[in-house]
Structure formats: structure tokens, C-alpha cells
Short mmCIF file of C-alpha atoms and ligand atoms in Angstrom, two decimals:
data_model
loop_
_atom_site.label_atom_id
_atom_site.label_comp_id
_atom_site.label_asym_id
_atom_site.label_seq_id
_atom_site.Cartn_x
_atom_site.Cartn_y
_atom_site.Cartn_z
CA MET G 15 51.29 275.34 48.94
CA LEU G 16 52.84 271.88 49.01
CA ARG G 17 54.80 271.38 45.80
CA SER G 18 57.64 269.07 44.81
CA PRO G 19 59.71 268.29 41.70
CA ILE G 20 57.18 265.61 40.72
CA CYS G 21 54.57 268.38 40.13
CA ASP G 22 56.77 270.10 37.51
CA LEU G 23 57.93 266.81 36.04
CA LEU G 24 54.38 265.65 35.31
CA GLY G 25 52.49 268.97 35.10
CA ILE G 26 50.24 268.23 38.09
CA LYS G 27 49.14 270.54 40.91
CA TYR G 28 49.59 268.22 43.90
CA PRO G 29 52.16 265.43 44.48
CA VAL G 30 49.43 262.83 45.00
CA PHE G 31 48.96 259.69 42.88
CA GLN G 32 45.89 257.49 43.01
CA GLY G 33 47.00 253.86 43.33
CA ALA G 34 46.13 251.49 40.51
CA MET G 35 43.51 249.06 41.77
CA ALA G 36 42.75 246.21 39.38
CA TRP G 37 39.05 245.95 38.40
CA ILE G 38 38.44 249.22 40.31
CA ALA G 39 40.52 252.16 39.02
CA ASP G 40 38.74 253.07 35.76
CA ALA G 41 38.54 256.22 33.63
CA ASP G 42 35.96 257.85 35.92
CA LEU G 43 38.18 257.57 39.00
CA ALA G 44 41.41 258.46 37.18
CA ALA G 45 39.86 261.53 35.52
CA ALA G 46 38.35 262.71 38.82
CA VAL G 47 41.75 262.47 40.54
CA SER G 48 43.52 264.25 37.67
CA ASN G 49 40.85 266.97 37.56
CA ALA G 50 41.37 267.45 41.31
CA GLY G 51 45.08 268.11 40.73
CA GLY G 52 46.59 264.68 41.44
CA LEU G 53 47.68 261.96 39.04
CA GLY G 54 44.80 259.61 38.19
CA ILE G 55 45.83 256.13 37.15
CA ILE G 56 43.82 253.62 35.11
CA ALA G 57 44.59 250.08 36.32
CA GLY G 58 45.39 247.59 33.58
CA GLY G 59 45.07 244.72 36.06
CA SER G 60 44.50 241.49 34.19
CA ALA G 61 41.89 242.95 31.81
CA PRO G 62 42.24 242.55 28.02
CA VAL G 63 43.90 245.37 26.09
CA ASP G 64 40.73 246.60 24.36
CA ILE G 65 38.96 247.27 27.66
CA ILE G 66 41.92 249.37 28.83
CA ARG G 67 42.17 251.18 25.48
CA GLN G 68 38.49 252.18 25.85
CA GLN G 69 39.19 253.47 29.35
CA VAL G 70 42.12 255.55 28.05
CA ARG G 71 39.92 257.09 25.34
CA LYS G 72 37.13 257.72 27.86
CA CYS G 73 39.56 259.35 30.29
CA ARG G 74 40.60 261.80 27.56
CA THR G 75 36.96 262.88 27.18
CA LEU G 76 36.72 263.52 30.94
CA THR G 77 39.96 265.41 31.59
CA ASP G 78 42.58 267.45 29.77
CA LYS G 79 45.03 266.87 32.64
CA PRO G 80 47.85 264.27 32.68
CA PHE G 81 46.85 260.76 33.71
CA ALA G 82 48.58 257.37 33.73
CA VAL G 83 47.97 253.72 32.90
CA ASN G 84 49.34 251.10 35.29
CA ILE G 85 50.56 247.90 33.71
CA MET G 86 50.45 244.86 35.97
CA LEU G 87 53.39 242.96 34.53
CA MET G 88 52.13 239.52 35.66
CA SER G 89 49.08 239.95 33.42
CA PRO G 90 48.99 237.92 30.18
CA ALA G 91 47.80 241.15 28.51
CA ALA G 92 50.86 243.16 29.64
CA PRO G 93 52.71 243.03 26.26
CA ASP G 94 49.57 244.22 24.41
CA ILE G 95 48.88 247.00 26.92
CA ALA G 96 52.56 248.02 26.71
CA GLN G 97 52.06 248.53 22.95
CA MET G 98 48.65 250.19 23.34
CA VAL G 99 50.00 252.97 25.61
CA VAL G 100 52.44 253.90 22.84
CA GLU G 101 49.69 253.94 20.18
CA GLU G 102 47.37 256.01 22.39
CA LYS G 103 50.18 258.39 23.46
CA VAL G 104 49.45 257.91 27.16
CA PRO G 105 51.60 260.54 28.96
CA VAL G 106 52.63 258.49 32.02
CA VAL G 107 52.93 254.75 32.68
CA THR G 108 53.34 253.12 36.07
CA THR G 109 54.16 249.43 36.41
CA GLY G 110 53.74 246.83 39.13
CA ALA G 111 54.39 243.22 40.04
CA GLY G 112 57.62 242.87 38.04
CA SER G 113 60.45 244.56 36.20
CA PRO G 114 59.46 246.76 33.23
CA ALA G 115 63.02 246.65 31.75
CA LYS G 116 62.08 245.07 28.41
CA TYR G 117 59.50 247.78 27.62
CA MET G 118 61.44 250.83 28.77
CA ALA G 119 63.21 251.68 25.49
CA ALA G 120 59.97 251.64 23.48
CA TRP G 121 58.15 253.77 26.03
CA GLN G 122 60.95 256.30 26.25
CA GLY G 123 61.10 256.47 22.44
CA ALA G 124 57.39 257.38 22.49
CA GLY G 125 58.00 260.15 25.06
CA ILE G 126 56.15 258.29 27.82
CA LYS G 127 57.26 259.03 31.38
CA VAL G 128 57.73 255.73 33.20
CA ILE G 129 57.29 255.45 36.98
CA PRO G 130 57.68 251.86 38.21
CA VAL G 131 56.25 250.75 41.55
CA ILE G 132 59.07 248.94 43.33
CA PRO G 133 59.55 247.03 46.61
CA SER G 134 63.35 247.40 47.12
CA SER G 135 66.26 249.78 46.55
CA GLY G 136 67.98 247.28 44.22
CA ILE G 137 65.03 247.24 41.82
CA ALA G 138 64.77 251.05 42.15
CA LYS G 139 68.39 251.41 41.01
CA SER G 140 67.85 249.06 38.12
CA VAL G 141 64.77 250.91 36.78
CA GLU G 142 66.58 254.25 37.20
CA ARG G 143 69.35 252.89 34.93
CA TYR G 144 66.69 251.92 32.36
CA GLY G 145 65.35 255.49 32.31
CA ALA G 146 62.53 255.67 34.87
CA VAL G 147 61.75 259.35 35.66
CA ALA G 148 60.63 258.54 39.23
CA VAL G 149 59.72 255.50 41.34
CA VAL G 150 56.91 254.68 43.72
CA ALA G 151 58.41 252.86 46.73
CA GLU G 152 55.60 250.68 48.03
CA GLY G 153 55.77 249.14 51.50
CA GLY G 154 53.98 246.02 52.61
CA GLU G 155 51.27 248.01 54.41
CA SER G 156 49.65 248.52 51.01
CA GLY G 157 46.74 246.59 49.62
CA GLY G 158 47.19 244.07 46.84
CA HIS G 159 50.49 242.49 45.86
CA VAL G 160 52.94 243.33 48.66
CA GLY G 161 56.71 243.34 49.16
CA ASP G 162 58.53 242.46 52.40
CA LEU G 163 59.65 245.87 53.63
CA THR G 164 57.58 248.43 55.47
CA THR G 165 57.17 251.92 54.01
CA MET G 166 59.08 253.40 56.98
CA ALA G 167 62.13 251.23 56.23
CA LEU G 168 61.86 251.19 52.44
CA VAL G 169 61.37 254.85 51.49
CA PRO G 170 64.57 256.36 53.00
CA GLN G 171 66.67 253.51 51.61
CA VAL G 172 65.24 254.00 48.12
CA VAL G 173 65.73 257.78 48.45
CA ASP G 174 69.42 257.14 49.21
CA ALA G 175 69.78 254.64 46.35
CA VAL G 176 68.51 256.78 43.44
CA THR G 177 68.68 260.39 42.21
CA ILE G 178 65.17 260.47 40.66
CA PRO G 179 62.13 261.52 42.75
CA VAL G 180 60.62 258.86 45.01
CA LEU G 181 56.94 258.66 45.90
CA ALA G 182 55.89 256.73 48.99
CA ALA G 183 53.04 254.21 48.99
CA GLY G 184 51.65 251.74 51.49
CA GLY G 185 50.12 252.80 54.79
CA ILE G 186 49.39 256.39 53.73
CA GLY G 187 45.77 257.43 54.20
CA ASP G 188 45.82 261.04 55.36
CA GLY G 189 47.94 264.17 55.75
CA ARG G 190 49.88 262.68 58.65
CA GLY G 191 51.09 259.86 56.43
CA MET G 192 51.83 262.33 53.65
CA ALA G 193 53.87 264.62 55.93
CA ALA G 194 55.75 261.59 57.29
CA ALA G 195 56.54 260.47 53.73
CA PHE G 196 58.10 263.88 53.00
CA MET G 197 60.16 263.57 56.19
CA LEU G 198 61.47 260.23 54.88
CA GLY G 199 62.66 262.01 51.75
CA ALA G 200 59.74 261.28 49.44
CA SER G 201 58.58 263.86 46.87
CA GLY G 202 54.99 262.65 46.82
CA VAL G 203 52.61 259.91 47.84
CA GLN G 204 50.39 257.31 46.26
CA MET G 205 47.17 256.28 47.98
CA GLY G 206 44.91 253.42 46.92
CA THR G 207 42.58 252.44 49.75
CA ARG G 208 41.59 256.06 50.51
CA PHE G 209 40.51 256.58 46.88
CA LEU G 210 38.66 253.28 46.79
CA VAL G 211 35.82 254.91 48.75
CA ALA G 212 35.80 258.06 46.57
CA LYS G 213 32.37 259.12 45.28
CA GLU G 214 33.70 258.81 41.73
CA CYS G 215 34.93 255.25 42.34
CA ASN G 216 32.62 252.73 40.66
CA VAL G 217 33.56 249.76 42.84
CA ASN G 218 30.63 247.77 44.29
CA PRO G 219 29.14 249.66 47.31
CA VAL G 220 29.60 246.55 49.50
CA TYR G 221 33.39 246.93 49.02
CA LYS G 222 33.27 250.59 50.10
CA GLN G 223 31.19 249.72 53.17
CA LYS G 224 33.66 247.00 54.17
CA ILE G 225 36.58 249.46 53.96
CA ILE G 226 34.69 252.05 56.01
CA ALA G 227 33.82 249.42 58.65
CA ALA G 228 37.38 248.01 58.82
CA LYS G 229 39.68 248.43 61.83
CA ASP G 230 43.48 248.50 61.87
CA ILE G 231 43.83 244.74 62.38
CA ASP G 232 41.31 243.77 59.71
CA THR G 233 43.70 243.05 56.81
CA ILE G 234 45.81 239.95 56.15
CA ALA G 235 48.46 239.04 53.58
CA THR G 236 47.79 235.68 51.92
CA GLY G 237 49.56 233.78 49.14
CA LYS G 238 53.14 233.97 50.49
CA ARG G 239 53.55 230.33 49.46
CA LEU G 240 52.81 231.25 45.83
CA GLY G 241 55.56 233.90 45.87
CA HIS G 242 53.19 236.84 45.50
CA PRO G 243 51.49 237.68 48.79
CA VAL G 244 48.38 239.81 48.49
CA ARG G 245 46.90 241.97 51.26
CA GLY G 246 43.16 242.23 51.66
CA LEU G 247 40.41 242.46 54.22
CA LYS G 248 39.92 239.48 56.51
CA THR G 249 36.85 237.67 55.19
CA ALA G 250 35.61 234.07 55.13
CA PHE G 251 37.39 233.75 51.77
CA SER G 252 40.78 235.13 52.87
CA ARG G 253 40.73 233.09 56.11
CA ARG G 254 40.02 229.93 54.08
CA PHE G 255 42.83 230.85 51.66
CA PHE G 256 45.20 231.36 54.60
CA GLU G 257 44.31 227.91 56.02
CA MET G 258 44.76 226.25 52.63
CA GLU G 259 48.20 227.75 52.12
CA TYR G 260 49.44 226.12 55.34
CA ASP G 261 47.82 222.78 54.46
CA PRO G 262 50.46 220.53 52.85
CA THR G 263 47.77 218.43 51.13
CA VAL G 264 46.69 221.47 49.08
CA SER G 265 48.76 221.95 45.89
CA ASN G 266 49.86 225.35 44.56
CA GLU G 267 47.60 224.73 41.54
CA ASP G 268 44.59 224.18 43.84
CA LEU G 269 45.49 227.37 45.69
CA GLU G 270 45.79 229.40 42.46
CA LYS G 271 42.48 227.97 41.29
CA PHE G 272 40.76 228.85 44.57
CA GLY G 273 41.91 232.47 44.17
CA GLU G 274 40.94 232.86 40.51
CA GLY G 275 38.33 235.53 39.81
CA ALA G 276 38.16 236.50 43.49
CA LEU G 277 39.11 240.14 42.95
CA GLN G 278 36.47 240.59 40.25
CA ALA G 279 33.91 238.93 42.53
CA ALA G 280 34.66 241.55 45.20
CA ALA G 281 35.03 244.64 43.01
CA ILE G 282 32.19 244.04 40.54
CA ARG G 283 29.69 241.91 42.46
CA GLY G 284 30.54 242.75 46.10
CA ASP G 285 30.45 238.96 46.70
CA GLU G 286 31.30 238.52 50.39
CA GLU G 287 31.50 234.74 50.07
CA HIS G 288 33.98 234.41 47.17
CA GLY G 289 35.50 237.88 46.85
CA ALA G 290 39.04 239.04 47.67
CA PHE G 291 38.64 242.58 49.03
CA MET G 292 42.17 243.90 48.58
CA ALA G 293 42.90 246.76 50.97
CA GLY G 294 45.81 248.38 52.77
CA GLN G 295 46.45 248.57 56.51
CA ILE G 296 45.14 252.15 56.68
CA ALA G 297 41.59 250.90 55.91
CA GLY G 298 40.83 251.69 59.58
CA LEU G 299 41.58 255.38 58.91
CA VAL G 300 39.02 255.61 56.12
CA LYS G 301 35.74 256.76 57.61
CA GLN G 302 33.56 258.14 54.82
CA GLU G 303 32.91 258.45 51.13
CA GLN G 304 34.27 261.77 49.79
CA THR G 305 34.90 263.23 46.36
CA CYS G 306 38.42 262.92 44.96
CA ALA G 307 38.79 266.69 45.29
CA GLU G 308 37.83 266.52 48.99
CA ILE G 309 40.26 263.65 49.61
CA ILE G 310 43.16 265.45 47.92
CA GLU G 311 42.48 268.91 49.39
CA GLU G 312 42.04 267.48 52.90
CA THR G 313 45.15 265.29 52.74
CA VAL G 314 47.38 267.99 51.26
CA GLY G 315 45.98 270.63 53.67
CA GLU G 316 46.73 268.42 56.69
CA ALA G 317 50.22 267.63 55.42
CA GLU G 318 50.99 271.32 54.79
CA ALA G 319 49.91 272.30 58.31
CA LEU G 320 51.95 269.49 59.88
CA LEU G 321 55.08 270.24 57.85
CA LYS G 322 54.80 273.97 58.60
CA GLY G 323 54.37 273.26 62.32
CA ALA G 324 57.11 270.63 62.57
CA GLY G 325 59.59 273.20 63.89
CA LYS G 326 57.78 273.11 67.24
CA TRP G 327 59.69 269.93 68.10
CA VAL G 328 63.04 271.65 67.85
CA VAL G 329 63.72 273.91 70.83
O1 TUI E 404 51.64 245.42 41.86
C1 TUI E 404 51.32 245.88 42.93
N1 TUI E 404 50.14 245.59 43.51
C2 TUI E 404 49.19 244.76 43.00
S1 TUI E 404 49.24 243.95 41.53
C3 TUI E 404 47.75 243.27 41.82
S2 TUI E 404 46.97 242.19 40.74
C4 TUI E 404 47.48 240.67 41.29
N2 TUI E 404 46.56 239.73 41.31
C5 TUI E 404 46.86 238.51 41.72
C6 TUI E 404 48.14 238.20 42.12
C7 TUI E 404 49.08 239.14 42.14
C8 TUI E 404 48.76 240.41 41.72
C9 TUI E 404 47.28 243.70 43.01
N3 TUI E 404 48.06 244.52 43.64
N4 TUI E 404 52.12 246.71 43.60
C10 TUI E 404 53.38 247.12 43.08
C11 TUI E 404 54.42 246.12 43.39
N5 TUI E 404 55.33 245.79 42.54
N6 TUI E 404 54.58 245.45 44.52
C12 TUI E 404 55.68 244.66 44.34
C13 TUI E 404 56.16 244.90 43.08
C14 TUI E 404 57.30 244.39 42.39
C15 TUI E 404 57.75 243.11 42.60
C16 TUI E 404 58.86 242.64 41.91
C17 TUI E 404 57.97 245.21 41.47
C18 TUI E 404 59.05 244.76 40.80
C19 TUI E 404 59.50 243.48 41.02
O2 TUI E 404 60.58 243.10 40.32
C20 TUI E 404 61.00 241.77 40.38
C21 TUI E 404 62.25 241.63 39.55
O3 TUI E 404 62.78 240.53 39.60
O4 TUI E 404 62.67 242.57 38.91
#
């Protein structure tokens, strides 16, 4: 049985979080992950607060297990969602794409456990000071908004920088990645891309098929020029975006405009022409649609066997 302090801290069976994927991770996916023993996470993304409030209420009808809401701090709706999680007594909040410092006191006062997703040990230390109960250290292998460091380099440095539990994210798609994360000092993992193809994930089927067809070299990080690079599958859209960002005649405003609505186009409509299919570098490991329970049991089972057998290397 693979257990860690994060299981007791949150009241979950397995130290596995489902990554928050904007426009994708809804109540159905989050509840399925939580029912399977992990921590399901509803993605706030850039959706309006009422949509996310409905998802929280729906999630409660689907599971009696702990679940989380992720607040994407660059979203204009972030302040409203920050208030909503207090009103709805959401047990766990994760944050991304910025520092949650200004909300921490209110969340702690409401008894919410806060677990920021962070890209460096400096930011990890800062959120620990503000009262985070754990952090997710996310390397640039992940899908979506990415930091500079790789998971391999980031996780042990964050583990050394803080005393709270650290979960590893970015580049983890199976039990080998999970076992490696524990070897780096992590107390759990977060996976996004692997759960994107879950049976309970309502993303457009075209998106799932593209992940299943992807190889290791099929993702690209675009938008570095805008200060927030985003990793997704190589498509006509992302190649065009990449060209535009290195074209000095294209303004940042034009670039932002070109990218607007692209994630929705991919996730909701499966639009191959205009969609941004965010995905992590492990997309090439993802071979089939499975239930959340199958994904979690398989990943944890593989990790347990590898960790148990690791002594074979020491003679
Ligand atoms: O947030 C993510 N991944 C995301 S957010 C997203 S939606 C989006 N859409 C368009 C443009 C940008 C984003 C898709 N994927 N991962 C967690 C993450 N957080 N990665 C990096 C950070 C981060 C960055 C800076 C966390 C804290 C931070 O703090 C800065 C500071 O100054 O404190």
C-alpha cells in the first residue's frame, strides 16, 4: 500500500491529484477521481464564478470524498472564485499562474487547505510562510502554463526548501514517473494529461484522440514572448503562433488576440484549425481511454512494485 502524509492530511486513499485543466476538468472528472481514491480538482480556468459554483454543487452530489477547486490567478474571475470557495466550504483549493498570498488569510480562516502549484523553490517558501499545507512543484514538462525548470531539477530543490509535503507534477504519466517522484522526495503526484483521456472526462473526443496519437516530440511551448509560455500539442495553430511570436512585425496585442478562445475551441469543439490542445510531454505515454479508477490503480500499482523492487540496484 503506497501511502504518504498527504493522504492523512487530506483524507484521501492514494497520493494522486488530477491536474486542473481549464475548460476540461469539471465535476464529473473531479468526482470520478475522488471516488477512485485520488484528489479530483475542478478547474476554475477563466470561466465565470457561477459556472464553477454549479460544478462545485454538482461534485457534491457525485461524491462524498474530498475534492478541490483550482483557481487560475490570471483569470479576471479569480477574486470572485476565491470568495465562492469560502461560501461553498470547498475543502481544498489549489492555485496556479500566480501568487495566492492575498487570499491565503481568508481561506485559512474558512478552514480551507491551500495547495499552490509553484514553479520555483522561492515561491514555494513564500507560500509556506503564508500557510500553504503542501505545494505542487510543477516542471516545464507539464501541459498548459509552464515554468522554466524541469521536474527532475525542481522537485528535490523544493523538497529541500520547505517542510510541508511536496507533490510532483509535469512529465508524470505512469507508475515509473510516480516512483521517480517519490525518489526525488515528493509525497505524491499530480497528473493532468493522463486524466484528460479518462472515460469520465467530458473533453471533445477529438482532443482525446490527438493525445492518444501523440509521440514524445509532439508538444511545443509557445507564448514565451508574452511572459507566460503554454505547452500544447503541435498543430497548425500552435506552429502559426510560434512563427508569429518570432515575427517582430506582430505586436503582443495581436499575439494575445490570436490566442484568445483557442483552448475552448480545442476542449469544447475539438476544432483542429483554431484550437490550442494543451498537453504535457508524456502525451506519448498515453495509449488508451481508461476509467479514473483504472488509471489510479494501475499507476499506484506500478509505483508500488518499482519502489519495493528498488533494492535490487544496491548490491
Ligand atoms: O497554472 C498552471 N497551468 C496552467 S494555467 C492555464 S490557463 C492559461 N491560459 C492562458 C494563458 C496562461 C494560462 C493553463 N495551464 N500551472 C501552475 C503554474 N503556476 N505554473 C506556473 C505557475 C506559477 C507562476 C508564477 C505560480 C506562481 C507564480 O508566482 C509568481 C509570483 O510572482 O509570485
